[in-house]
Coordinates of C-alpha atoms and ligand atoms in Angstrom, one line a residue:
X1 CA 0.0 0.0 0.0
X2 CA 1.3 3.6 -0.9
X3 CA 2.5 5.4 2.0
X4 CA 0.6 8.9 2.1
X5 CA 2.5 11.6 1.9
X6 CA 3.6 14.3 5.5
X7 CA 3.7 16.9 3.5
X8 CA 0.4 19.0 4.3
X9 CA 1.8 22.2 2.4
X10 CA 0.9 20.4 -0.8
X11 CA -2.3 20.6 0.1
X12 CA -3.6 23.6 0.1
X13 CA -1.4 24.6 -2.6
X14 CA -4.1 26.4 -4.8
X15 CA -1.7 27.3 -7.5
X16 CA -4.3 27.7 -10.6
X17 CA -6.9 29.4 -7.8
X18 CA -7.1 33.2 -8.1
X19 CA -7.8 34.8 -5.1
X20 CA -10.6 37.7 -5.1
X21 CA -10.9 38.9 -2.1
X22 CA -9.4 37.8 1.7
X23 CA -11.1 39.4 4.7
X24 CA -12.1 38.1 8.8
X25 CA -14.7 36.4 6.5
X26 CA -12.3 34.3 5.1
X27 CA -11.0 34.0 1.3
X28 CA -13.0 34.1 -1.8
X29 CA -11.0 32.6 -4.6
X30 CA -12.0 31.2 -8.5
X31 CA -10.5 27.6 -8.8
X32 CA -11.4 26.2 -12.5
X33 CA -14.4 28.3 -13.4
X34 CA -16.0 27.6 -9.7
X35 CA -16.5 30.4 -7.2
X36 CA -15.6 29.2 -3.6
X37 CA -15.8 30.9 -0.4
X38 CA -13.6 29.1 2.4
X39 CA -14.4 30.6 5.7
X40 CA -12.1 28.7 7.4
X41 CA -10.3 24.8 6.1
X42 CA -9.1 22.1 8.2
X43 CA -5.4 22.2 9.8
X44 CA -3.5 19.2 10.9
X45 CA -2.1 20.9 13.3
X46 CA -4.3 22.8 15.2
X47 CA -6.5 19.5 15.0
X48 CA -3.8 18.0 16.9
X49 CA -3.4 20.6 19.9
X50 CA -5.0 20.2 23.1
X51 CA -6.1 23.5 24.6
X52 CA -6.6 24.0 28.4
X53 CA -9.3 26.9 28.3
X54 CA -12.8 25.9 29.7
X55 CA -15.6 24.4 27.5
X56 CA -18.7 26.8 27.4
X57 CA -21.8 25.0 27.2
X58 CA -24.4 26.9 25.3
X59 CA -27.9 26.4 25.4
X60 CA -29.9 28.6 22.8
X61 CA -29.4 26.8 19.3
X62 CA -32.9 27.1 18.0
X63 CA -32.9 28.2 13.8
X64 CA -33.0 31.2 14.0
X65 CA -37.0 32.8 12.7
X66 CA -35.7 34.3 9.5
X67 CA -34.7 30.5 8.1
X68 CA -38.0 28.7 8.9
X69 CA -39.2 28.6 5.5
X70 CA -35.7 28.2 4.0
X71 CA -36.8 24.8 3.2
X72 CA -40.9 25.1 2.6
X73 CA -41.8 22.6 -0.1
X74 CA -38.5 21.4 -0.7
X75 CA -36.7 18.0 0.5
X76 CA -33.7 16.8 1.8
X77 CA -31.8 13.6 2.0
X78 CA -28.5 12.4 3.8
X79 CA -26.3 9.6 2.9
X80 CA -24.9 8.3 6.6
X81 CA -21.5 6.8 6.6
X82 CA -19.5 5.3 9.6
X83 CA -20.3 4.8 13.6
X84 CA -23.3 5.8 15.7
X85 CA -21.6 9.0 16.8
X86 CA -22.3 10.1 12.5
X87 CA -25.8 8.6 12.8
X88 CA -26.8 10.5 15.3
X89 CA -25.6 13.5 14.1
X90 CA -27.6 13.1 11.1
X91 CA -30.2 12.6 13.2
X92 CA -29.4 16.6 14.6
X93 CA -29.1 17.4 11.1
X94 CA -32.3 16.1 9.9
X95 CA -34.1 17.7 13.1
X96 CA -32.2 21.2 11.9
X97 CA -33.5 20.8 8.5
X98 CA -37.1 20.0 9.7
X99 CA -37.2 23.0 11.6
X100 CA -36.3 25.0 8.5
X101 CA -39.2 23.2 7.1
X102 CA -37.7 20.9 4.5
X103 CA -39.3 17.6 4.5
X104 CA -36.8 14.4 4.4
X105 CA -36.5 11.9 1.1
X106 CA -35.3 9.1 0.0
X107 CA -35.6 9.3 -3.6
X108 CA -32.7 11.6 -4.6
X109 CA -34.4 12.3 -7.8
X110 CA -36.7 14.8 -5.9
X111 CA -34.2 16.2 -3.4
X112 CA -33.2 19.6 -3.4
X113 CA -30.5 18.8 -1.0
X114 CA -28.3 15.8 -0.2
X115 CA -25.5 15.5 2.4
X116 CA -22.8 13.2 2.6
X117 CA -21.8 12.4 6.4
X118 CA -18.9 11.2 5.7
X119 CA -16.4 8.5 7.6
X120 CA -12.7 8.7 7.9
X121 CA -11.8 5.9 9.7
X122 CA -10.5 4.0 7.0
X123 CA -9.2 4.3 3.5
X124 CA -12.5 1.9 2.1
X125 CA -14.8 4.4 4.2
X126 CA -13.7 7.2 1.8
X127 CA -13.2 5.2 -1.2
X128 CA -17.0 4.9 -0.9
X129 CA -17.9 8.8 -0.4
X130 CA -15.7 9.8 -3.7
X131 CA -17.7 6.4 -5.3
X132 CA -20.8 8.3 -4.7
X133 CA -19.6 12.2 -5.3
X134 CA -18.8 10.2 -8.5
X135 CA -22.7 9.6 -9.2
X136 CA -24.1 12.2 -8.0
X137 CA -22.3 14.3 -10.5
X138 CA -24.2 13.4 -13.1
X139 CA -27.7 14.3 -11.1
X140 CA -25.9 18.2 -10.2
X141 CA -25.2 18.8 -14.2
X142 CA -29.0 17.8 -14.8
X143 CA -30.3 20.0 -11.7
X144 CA -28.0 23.2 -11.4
X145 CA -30.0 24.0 -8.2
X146 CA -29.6 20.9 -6.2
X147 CA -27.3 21.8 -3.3
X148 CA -24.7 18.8 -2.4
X149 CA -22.7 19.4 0.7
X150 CA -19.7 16.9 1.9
X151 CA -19.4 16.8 5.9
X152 CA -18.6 15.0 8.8
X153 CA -15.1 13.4 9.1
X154 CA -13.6 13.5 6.2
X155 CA -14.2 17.0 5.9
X156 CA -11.9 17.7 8.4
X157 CA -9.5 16.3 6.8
X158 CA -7.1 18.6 4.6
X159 CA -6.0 16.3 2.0
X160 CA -9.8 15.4 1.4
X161 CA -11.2 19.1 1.1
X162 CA -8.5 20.1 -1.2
X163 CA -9.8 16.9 -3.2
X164 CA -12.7 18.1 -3.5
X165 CA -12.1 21.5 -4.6
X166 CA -10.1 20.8 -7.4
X167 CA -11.9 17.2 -8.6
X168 CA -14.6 18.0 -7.2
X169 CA -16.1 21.2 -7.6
X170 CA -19.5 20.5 -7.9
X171 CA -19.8 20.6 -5.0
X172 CA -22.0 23.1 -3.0
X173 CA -21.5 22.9 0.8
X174 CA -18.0 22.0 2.8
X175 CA -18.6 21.9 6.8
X176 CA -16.9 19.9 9.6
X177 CA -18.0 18.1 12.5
X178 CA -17.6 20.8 15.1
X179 CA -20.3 23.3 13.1
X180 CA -23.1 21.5 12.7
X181 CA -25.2 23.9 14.4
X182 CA -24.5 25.9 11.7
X183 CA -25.7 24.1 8.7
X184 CA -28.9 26.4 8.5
X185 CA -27.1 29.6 8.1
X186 CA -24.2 27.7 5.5
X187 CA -26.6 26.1 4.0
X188 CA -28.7 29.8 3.4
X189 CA -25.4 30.9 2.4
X190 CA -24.9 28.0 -0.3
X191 CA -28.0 28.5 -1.8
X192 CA -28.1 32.3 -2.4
X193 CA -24.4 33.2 -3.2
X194 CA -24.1 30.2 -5.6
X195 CA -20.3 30.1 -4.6
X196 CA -18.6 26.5 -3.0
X197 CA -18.6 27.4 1.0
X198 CA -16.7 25.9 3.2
X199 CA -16.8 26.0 6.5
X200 CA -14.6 23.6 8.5
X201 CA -13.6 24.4 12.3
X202 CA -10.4 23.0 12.9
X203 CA -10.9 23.7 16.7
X204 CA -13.9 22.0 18.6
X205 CA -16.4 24.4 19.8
X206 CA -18.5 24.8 22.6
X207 CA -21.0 22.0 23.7
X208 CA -24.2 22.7 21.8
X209 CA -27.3 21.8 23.7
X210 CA -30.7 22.1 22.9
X211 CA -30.2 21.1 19.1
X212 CA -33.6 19.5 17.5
X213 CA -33.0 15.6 16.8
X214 CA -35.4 13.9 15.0
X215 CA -35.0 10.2 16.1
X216 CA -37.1 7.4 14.9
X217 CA -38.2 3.9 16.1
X218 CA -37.7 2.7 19.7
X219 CA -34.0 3.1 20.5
X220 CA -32.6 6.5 20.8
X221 CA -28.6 7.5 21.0
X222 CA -27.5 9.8 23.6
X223 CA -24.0 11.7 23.2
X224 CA -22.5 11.7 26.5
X225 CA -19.3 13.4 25.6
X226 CA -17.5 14.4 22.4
X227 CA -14.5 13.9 21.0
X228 CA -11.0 11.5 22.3
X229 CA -7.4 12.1 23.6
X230 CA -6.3 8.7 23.4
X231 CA -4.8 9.5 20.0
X232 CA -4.1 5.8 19.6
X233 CA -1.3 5.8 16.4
X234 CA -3.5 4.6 13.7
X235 CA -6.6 6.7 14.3
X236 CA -7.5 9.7 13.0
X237 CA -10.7 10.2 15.3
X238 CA -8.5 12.5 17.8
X239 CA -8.1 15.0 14.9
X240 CA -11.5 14.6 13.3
X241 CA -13.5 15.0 16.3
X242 CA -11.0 17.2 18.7
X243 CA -10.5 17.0 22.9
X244 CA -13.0 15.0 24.6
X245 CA -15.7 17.0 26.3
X246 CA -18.2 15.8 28.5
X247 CA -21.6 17.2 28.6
X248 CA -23.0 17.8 31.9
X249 CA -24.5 15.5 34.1
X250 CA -27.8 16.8 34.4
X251 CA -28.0 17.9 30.7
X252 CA -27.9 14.0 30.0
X253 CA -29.9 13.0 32.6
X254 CA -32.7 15.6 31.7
X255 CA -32.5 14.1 27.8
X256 CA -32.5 10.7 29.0
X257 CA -35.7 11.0 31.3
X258 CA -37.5 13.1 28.1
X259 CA -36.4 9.8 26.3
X260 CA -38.3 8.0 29.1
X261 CA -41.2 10.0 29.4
X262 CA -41.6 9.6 25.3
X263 CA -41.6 5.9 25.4
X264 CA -38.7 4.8 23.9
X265 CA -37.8 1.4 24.9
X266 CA -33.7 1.5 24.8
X267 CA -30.7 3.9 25.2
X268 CA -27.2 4.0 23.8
X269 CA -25.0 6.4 25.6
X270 CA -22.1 7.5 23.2
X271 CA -18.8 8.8 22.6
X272 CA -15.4 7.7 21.5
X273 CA -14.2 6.3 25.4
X274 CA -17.2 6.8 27.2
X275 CA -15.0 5.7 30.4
X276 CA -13.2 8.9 30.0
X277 CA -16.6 10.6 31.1
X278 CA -15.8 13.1 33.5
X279 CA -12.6 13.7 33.2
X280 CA -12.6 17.2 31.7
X281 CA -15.0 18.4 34.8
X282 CA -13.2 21.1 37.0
X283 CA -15.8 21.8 39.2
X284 CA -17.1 18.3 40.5
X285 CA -15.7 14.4 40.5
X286 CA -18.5 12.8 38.5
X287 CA -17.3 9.9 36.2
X288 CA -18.8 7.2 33.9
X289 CA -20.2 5.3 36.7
X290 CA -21.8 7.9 38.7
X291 CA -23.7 8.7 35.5
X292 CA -24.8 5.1 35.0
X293 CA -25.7 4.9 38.5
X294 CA -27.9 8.3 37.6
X295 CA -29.3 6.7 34.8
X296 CA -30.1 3.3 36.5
X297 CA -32.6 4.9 38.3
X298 CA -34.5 6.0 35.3
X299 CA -36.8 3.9 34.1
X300 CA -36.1 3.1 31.0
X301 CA -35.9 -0.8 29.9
X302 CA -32.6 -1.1 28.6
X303 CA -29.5 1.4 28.9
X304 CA -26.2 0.2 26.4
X305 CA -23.1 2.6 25.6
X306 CA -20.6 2.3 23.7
X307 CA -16.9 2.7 23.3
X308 CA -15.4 2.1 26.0
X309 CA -11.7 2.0 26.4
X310 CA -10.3 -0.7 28.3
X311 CA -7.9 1.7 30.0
X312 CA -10.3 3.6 32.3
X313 CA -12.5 0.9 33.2
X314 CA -12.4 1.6 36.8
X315 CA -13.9 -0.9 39.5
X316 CA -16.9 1.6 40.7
X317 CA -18.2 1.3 37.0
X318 CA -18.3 -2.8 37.1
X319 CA -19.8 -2.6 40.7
X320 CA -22.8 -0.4 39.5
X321 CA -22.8 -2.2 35.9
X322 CA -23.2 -5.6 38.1
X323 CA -26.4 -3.8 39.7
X324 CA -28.3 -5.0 36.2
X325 CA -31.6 -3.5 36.1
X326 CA -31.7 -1.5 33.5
X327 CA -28.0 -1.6 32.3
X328 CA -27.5 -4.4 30.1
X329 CA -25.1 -7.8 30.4
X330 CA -23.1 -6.8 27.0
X331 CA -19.5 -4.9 26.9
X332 CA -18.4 -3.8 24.0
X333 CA -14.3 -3.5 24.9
X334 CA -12.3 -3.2 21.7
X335 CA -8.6 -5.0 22.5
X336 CA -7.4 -4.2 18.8
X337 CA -4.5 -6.7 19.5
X338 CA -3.5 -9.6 21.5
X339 CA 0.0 -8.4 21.4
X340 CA 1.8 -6.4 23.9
X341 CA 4.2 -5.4 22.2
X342 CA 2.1 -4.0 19.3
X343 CA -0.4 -2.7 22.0
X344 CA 3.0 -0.5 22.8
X345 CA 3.4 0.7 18.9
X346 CA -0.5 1.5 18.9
X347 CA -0.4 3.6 22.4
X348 CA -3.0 1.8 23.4
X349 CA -1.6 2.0 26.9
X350 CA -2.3 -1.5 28.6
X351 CA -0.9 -5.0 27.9
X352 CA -2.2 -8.3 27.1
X353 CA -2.0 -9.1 30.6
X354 CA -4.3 -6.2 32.4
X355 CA -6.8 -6.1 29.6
X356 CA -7.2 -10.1 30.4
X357 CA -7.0 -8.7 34.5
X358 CA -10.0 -6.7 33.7
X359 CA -11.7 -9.3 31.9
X360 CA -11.4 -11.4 34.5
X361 CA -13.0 -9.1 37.2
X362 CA -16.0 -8.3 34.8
X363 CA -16.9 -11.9 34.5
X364 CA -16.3 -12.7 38.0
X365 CA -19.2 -9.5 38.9
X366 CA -21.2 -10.2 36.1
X367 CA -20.8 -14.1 35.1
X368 CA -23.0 -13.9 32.0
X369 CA -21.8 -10.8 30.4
X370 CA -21.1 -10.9 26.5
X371 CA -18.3 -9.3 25.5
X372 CA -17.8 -8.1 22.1
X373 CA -14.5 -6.6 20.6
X374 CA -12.6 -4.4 17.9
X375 CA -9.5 -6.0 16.1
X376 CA -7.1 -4.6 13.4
X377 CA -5.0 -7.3 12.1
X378 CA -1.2 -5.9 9.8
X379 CA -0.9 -3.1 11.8
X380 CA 3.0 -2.3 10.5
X381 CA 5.6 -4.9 11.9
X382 CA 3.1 -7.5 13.1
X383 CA 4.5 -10.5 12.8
X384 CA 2.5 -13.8 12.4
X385 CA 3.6 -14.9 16.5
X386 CA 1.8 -11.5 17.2
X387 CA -0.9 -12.2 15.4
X388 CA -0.9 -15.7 16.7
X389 CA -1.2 -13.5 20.2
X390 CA -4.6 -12.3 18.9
X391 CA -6.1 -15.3 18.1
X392 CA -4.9 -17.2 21.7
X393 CA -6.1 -14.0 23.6
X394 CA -9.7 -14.0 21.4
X395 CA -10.0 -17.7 22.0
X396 CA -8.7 -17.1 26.5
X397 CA -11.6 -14.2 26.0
X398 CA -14.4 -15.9 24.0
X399 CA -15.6 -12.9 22.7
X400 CA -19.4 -13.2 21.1
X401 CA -18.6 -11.4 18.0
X402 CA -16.2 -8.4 16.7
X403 CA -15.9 -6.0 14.1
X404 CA -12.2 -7.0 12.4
X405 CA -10.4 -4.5 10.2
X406 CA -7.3 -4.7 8.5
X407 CA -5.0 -2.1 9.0
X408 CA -5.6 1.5 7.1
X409 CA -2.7 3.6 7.2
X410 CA -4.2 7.2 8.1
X411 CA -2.3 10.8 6.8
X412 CA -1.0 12.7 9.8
X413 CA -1.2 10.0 12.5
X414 CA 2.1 8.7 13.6
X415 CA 1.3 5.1 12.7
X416 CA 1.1 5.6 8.9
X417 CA 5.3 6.8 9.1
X418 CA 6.2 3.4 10.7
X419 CA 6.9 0.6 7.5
X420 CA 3.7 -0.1 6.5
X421 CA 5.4 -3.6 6.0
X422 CA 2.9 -6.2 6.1
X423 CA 1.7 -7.4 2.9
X424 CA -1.7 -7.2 1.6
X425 CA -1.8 -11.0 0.8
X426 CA -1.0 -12.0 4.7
X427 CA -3.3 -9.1 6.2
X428 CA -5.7 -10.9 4.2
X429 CA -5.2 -14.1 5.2
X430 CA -5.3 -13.2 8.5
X431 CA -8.1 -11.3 8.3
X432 CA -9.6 -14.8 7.2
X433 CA -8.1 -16.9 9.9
X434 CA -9.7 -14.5 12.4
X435 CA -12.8 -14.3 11.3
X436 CA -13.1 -18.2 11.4
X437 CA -12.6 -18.3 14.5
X438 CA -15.0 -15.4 15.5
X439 CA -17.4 -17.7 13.8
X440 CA -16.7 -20.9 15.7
X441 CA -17.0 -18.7 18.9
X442 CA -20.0 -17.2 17.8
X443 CA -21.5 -20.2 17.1
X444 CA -20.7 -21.6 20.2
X445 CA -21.9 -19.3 22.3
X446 CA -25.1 -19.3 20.6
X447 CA -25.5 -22.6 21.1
X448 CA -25.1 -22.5 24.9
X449 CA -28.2 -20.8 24.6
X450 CA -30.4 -23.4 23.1
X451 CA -33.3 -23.8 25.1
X452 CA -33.1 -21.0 27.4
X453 CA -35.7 -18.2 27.4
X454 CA -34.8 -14.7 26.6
X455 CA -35.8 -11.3 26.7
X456 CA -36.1 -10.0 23.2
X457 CA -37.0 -6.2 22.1
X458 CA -38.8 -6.1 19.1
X459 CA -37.4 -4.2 16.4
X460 CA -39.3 -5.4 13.0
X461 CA -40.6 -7.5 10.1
X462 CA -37.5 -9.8 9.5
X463 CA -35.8 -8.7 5.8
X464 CA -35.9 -12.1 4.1
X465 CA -38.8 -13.8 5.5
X466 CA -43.0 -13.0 5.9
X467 CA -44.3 -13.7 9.1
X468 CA -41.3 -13.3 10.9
X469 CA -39.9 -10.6 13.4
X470 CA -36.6 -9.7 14.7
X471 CA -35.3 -7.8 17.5
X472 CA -32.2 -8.2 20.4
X473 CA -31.7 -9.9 23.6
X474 CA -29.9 -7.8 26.3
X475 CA -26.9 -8.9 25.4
X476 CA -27.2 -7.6 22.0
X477 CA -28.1 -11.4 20.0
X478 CA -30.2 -11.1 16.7
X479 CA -33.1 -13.3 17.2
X480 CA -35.6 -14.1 14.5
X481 CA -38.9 -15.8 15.3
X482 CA -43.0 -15.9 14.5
X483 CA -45.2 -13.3 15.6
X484 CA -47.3 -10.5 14.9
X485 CA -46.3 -7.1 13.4
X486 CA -48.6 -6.0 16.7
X487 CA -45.4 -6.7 19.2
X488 CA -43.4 -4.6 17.5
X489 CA -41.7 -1.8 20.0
X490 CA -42.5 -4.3 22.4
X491 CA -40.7 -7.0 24.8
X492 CA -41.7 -10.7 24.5
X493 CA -39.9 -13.5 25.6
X494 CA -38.8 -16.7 23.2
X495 CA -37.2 -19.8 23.5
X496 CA -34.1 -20.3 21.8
X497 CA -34.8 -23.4 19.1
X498 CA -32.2 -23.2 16.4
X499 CA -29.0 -21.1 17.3
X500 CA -27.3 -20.1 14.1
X501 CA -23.8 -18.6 13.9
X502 CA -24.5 -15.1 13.9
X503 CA -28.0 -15.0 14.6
X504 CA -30.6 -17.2 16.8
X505 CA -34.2 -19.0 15.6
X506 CA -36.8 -18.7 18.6
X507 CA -40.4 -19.1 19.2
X508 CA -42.0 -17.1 21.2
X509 CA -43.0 -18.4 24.3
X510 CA -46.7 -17.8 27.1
X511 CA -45.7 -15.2 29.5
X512 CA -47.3 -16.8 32.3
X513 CA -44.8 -20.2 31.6
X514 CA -41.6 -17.9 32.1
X515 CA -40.2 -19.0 34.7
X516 CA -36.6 -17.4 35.7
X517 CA -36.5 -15.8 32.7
X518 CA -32.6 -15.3 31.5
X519 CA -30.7 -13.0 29.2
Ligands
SAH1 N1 -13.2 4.9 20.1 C1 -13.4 3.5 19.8 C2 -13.1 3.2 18.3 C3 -13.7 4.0 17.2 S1 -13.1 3.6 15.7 C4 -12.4 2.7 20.6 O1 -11.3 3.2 20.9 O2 -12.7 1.6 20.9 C5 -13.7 1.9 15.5 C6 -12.7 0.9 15.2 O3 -12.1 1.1 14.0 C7 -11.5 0.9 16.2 O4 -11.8 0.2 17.4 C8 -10.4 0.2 15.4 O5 -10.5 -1.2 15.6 C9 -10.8 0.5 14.0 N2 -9.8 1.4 13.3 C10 -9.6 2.7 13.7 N3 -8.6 3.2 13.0 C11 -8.2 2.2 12.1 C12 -7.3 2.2 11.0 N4 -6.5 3.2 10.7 N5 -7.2 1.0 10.3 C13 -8.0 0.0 10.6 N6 -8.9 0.0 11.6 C14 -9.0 1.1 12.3
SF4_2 FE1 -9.4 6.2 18.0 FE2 -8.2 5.3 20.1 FE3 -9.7 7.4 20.4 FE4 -10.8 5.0 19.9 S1 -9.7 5.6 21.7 S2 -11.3 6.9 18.9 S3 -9.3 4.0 18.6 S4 -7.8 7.3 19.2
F3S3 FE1 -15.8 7.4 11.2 FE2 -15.7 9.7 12.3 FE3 -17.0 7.7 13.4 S1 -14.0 8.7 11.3 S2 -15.9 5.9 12.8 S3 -17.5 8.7 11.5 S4 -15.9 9.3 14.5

């Protein structure tokens, strides 16, 4: 694989683009016949640096009056690319747009907008987003008017906006993942100057409450806190998604309960190390378990989160996580490498040995807890007795499933300027040889279940079959089975018949015959 380049200057190098005007607006320069107004671009480096003054936490983010019929009969659609954290900032985006009173599509035919929240995690991620700036090219030249915007995390990215505005210049709309509050007045902007803006904070803002969401279905996401410092050397989240930030306490709680009092059914508490939650508090020692504890009180069926890093799982979180209640039996606790030695070169900072210590004490307070897992295999130098490491710790864990990547070298994080030297064929193969034996545990552990009544939240019509429905134990299993479209949103409990290896056949089982009823 090519190793991307260090040299950022190259970037912006706009030779070609003449500049027309450069104010504390920002620069307005021509760039092959296309009119672009940056009002500010993405910098590596600033992306890097960790400030030390206070995060303000603002609370009046309404649209402002004058856009409220920005949007009247006209139609929006976004394209959604990479984790929950992007999913449920479409889901801000979409409540944004509403309130400007466009109404959402899916037929990009009749849009008069489209977005693309775009990933960065990997080079595959934004393969996919120029794949589709690709198509939708062809859509602009036949409707001058539609606006397309790019944003997210690649657009914080320097290499990628400078992509865009030379291949790319089609494009309507540039904004990052820091100033999403203000997509109504860049998106105003957009339409009526007919110039390229871009608007890309290099620094994280403020915390923006109060935001409209529009959320749909029965389980809701919750951002606890933004952002990561880990700055593990392959990732690229640290710079995408700036210092971590907690939102308050009783700004979570307060969502959380409004969540309640609507109905929904489930929960997902987010950010990039949720066990970092807290940290950045000056006034107050408040961390991740406190808030659980908080939020264990509320009653709401079913409370997940997700990432947390191994490193701060402390022993006051596993005490109130073994409480159950409303907080689930399912971890997810990405190890990324059975290696110590590799865990070192990924600055991941804990070894094979304490992340198998803190395995041990979750199981011993919570005996039936799944644990699920992140794993990049060919990170540079890993040799195959590393990656044998992986596969003995994944077999001393018996993780329930994983998401498995192969290593992506990203521009400006230190990992991509070790020897990326690995071959494509063996991080395939390995890949392979993992994956296998995610199945066989999978499978296993599904099996163990055979018989057993469970708990299942119903979340639809399953996709390939009539009469069927699907939903999620606790611990996170897809179970299919009979029923009524009537139960859907609702709890019932099933037997498991036919475990399969990455899903489970159930019928549904009487109520009144549940007797002990298990996860
Ligand atoms: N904050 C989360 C991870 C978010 S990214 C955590 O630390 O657990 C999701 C996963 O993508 C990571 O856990 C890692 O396994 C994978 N990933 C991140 N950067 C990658 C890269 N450069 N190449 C391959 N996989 C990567
Ligand atoms: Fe990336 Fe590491 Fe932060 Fe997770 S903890 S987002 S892997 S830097
Ligand atoms: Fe991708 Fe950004 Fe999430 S890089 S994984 S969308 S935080």
């Amino acid at each position: 694989m090519a190793k991307e380049t260090k040299d950022y200057s190259k970037y912006f190098d706009f030779s070609g683009a003449k500049v027309i005007s450069e104010d504390e607006h920002g620069k307005k320069i021509r760039l092959g016949g296309r009119d672009i107004h940056i009002v500010s671009e993405p910098n590596y480096r600033q992306e890097k640096q960790r400030g030390k003054e206070e995060v303000k936490v603002l609370y009046d983010n309404a649209v402002p009056e004058a856009l409220r019929t920005l949007g009247t009969n006209k139609k929006y659609l976004i394209y959604t690319y990479g984790c929950q954290m992007n999913e449920h900032d479409t889901e801000v985006m979409k409540g944004l747009f509403e309130q400007m009173g466009y109404t959402a599509t899916e037929d990009r035919n009749e849009a008069d907008v489209i977005l693309l929240n775009t990933c960065a995690i990997r080079e595959n991620a934004e393969d996919k987003v120029f794949g589709e700036l690709g198509h939708l090219k062809s859509l602009k030249t036949e409707k001058p008017e539609l606006i397309l915007g790019v944003c997210g995390c690649m657009s914080q990215e320097e290499s990628v906006v400078s992509r865009i505005l030379q291949k790319h210049s089609f494009v309507d709309l540039i904004f990052g993942t820091h100033n999403i509050h203000r997509l109504p007045e860049l998106l105003m902007n957009a339409i009526f100057s007919k110039e390229m803006v871009v608007e890309v904070w290099s620094k994280e803002g403020d915390i923006i409450e109060n935001l409209p969401k529009k959320r749909e279905g029965m389980r809701a996401w919750v951002n606890i806190m933004y952002g990561c410092d880990k700055f593990c050397t392959y990732c690229i989240v640290p710079y995408t998604r700036g210092k971590e930030r907690s939102r308050l306490p009783e700004d979570v709680i307060a969502e959380v309960r409004e969540l309640a009092r609507q109905g929904f059914k489930e929960i997902t508490l987010l950010g990039q190390n949720v066990n970092a939650y807290g940290k950045d508090f000056t006034d107050r020692h408040y961390r991740f378990g406190d808030l659980m504890k908080d939020i264990s009180k509320i009653d709401i069926p079913r409370v997940r989160f997700t990432t947390s890093h191994p490193r701060d799982f402390d022993d006051h979180l596993i005490e109130v996580l073994a409480g159950r209640g409303n907080l689930v039996e399912h971890i997810h606790l990405p190890v990324q490498s059975g290696s110590t030695a590799i865990l070192k070169k990924m600055s991941r900072k804990y070894t094979r040995e304490s992340y198998l210590e803190l395995v041990r004490k979750i199981r011993a307070a919570i005996p039936d807890v799944v644990l699920t897992t992140d794993i990049i295999v060919g990170f540079p130098g890993e040799t195959e007795e590393q990656f044998e490491e992986t596969l003995s710790l994944v077999r001393e864990v018996r993780f329930d499933s994983a998401f498995t990547f192969i290593y992506s070298p990203r521009a400006g994080t230190p990992a991509a300027e070790m020897a990326d030297d690995v071959s494509a064929e063996t991080k395939k193969e390995r890949l392979k040889r993992l994956n296998d034996l995610m199945a066989e545990l999978s499978r296993e552990s599904n099996e163990r279940l055979k018989g057993q009544i469970v708990e299942v939240l119903v979340e639809g019509e399953s996709k390939n079959k009539a009469n069927m429905l699907s939903g999620r134990t606790r611990t996170n299993k897809l179970v299919h089975f009979e029923g009524p479209k009537e139960w859907i949103g609702q709890f019932v409990h099933v037997r498991v018949t036919e475990p399969q290896t990455w899903y489970i056949k159930a019928e549904p089982v009487e109520l009144a015959t549940v007797q002990g009823a298990v996860s």
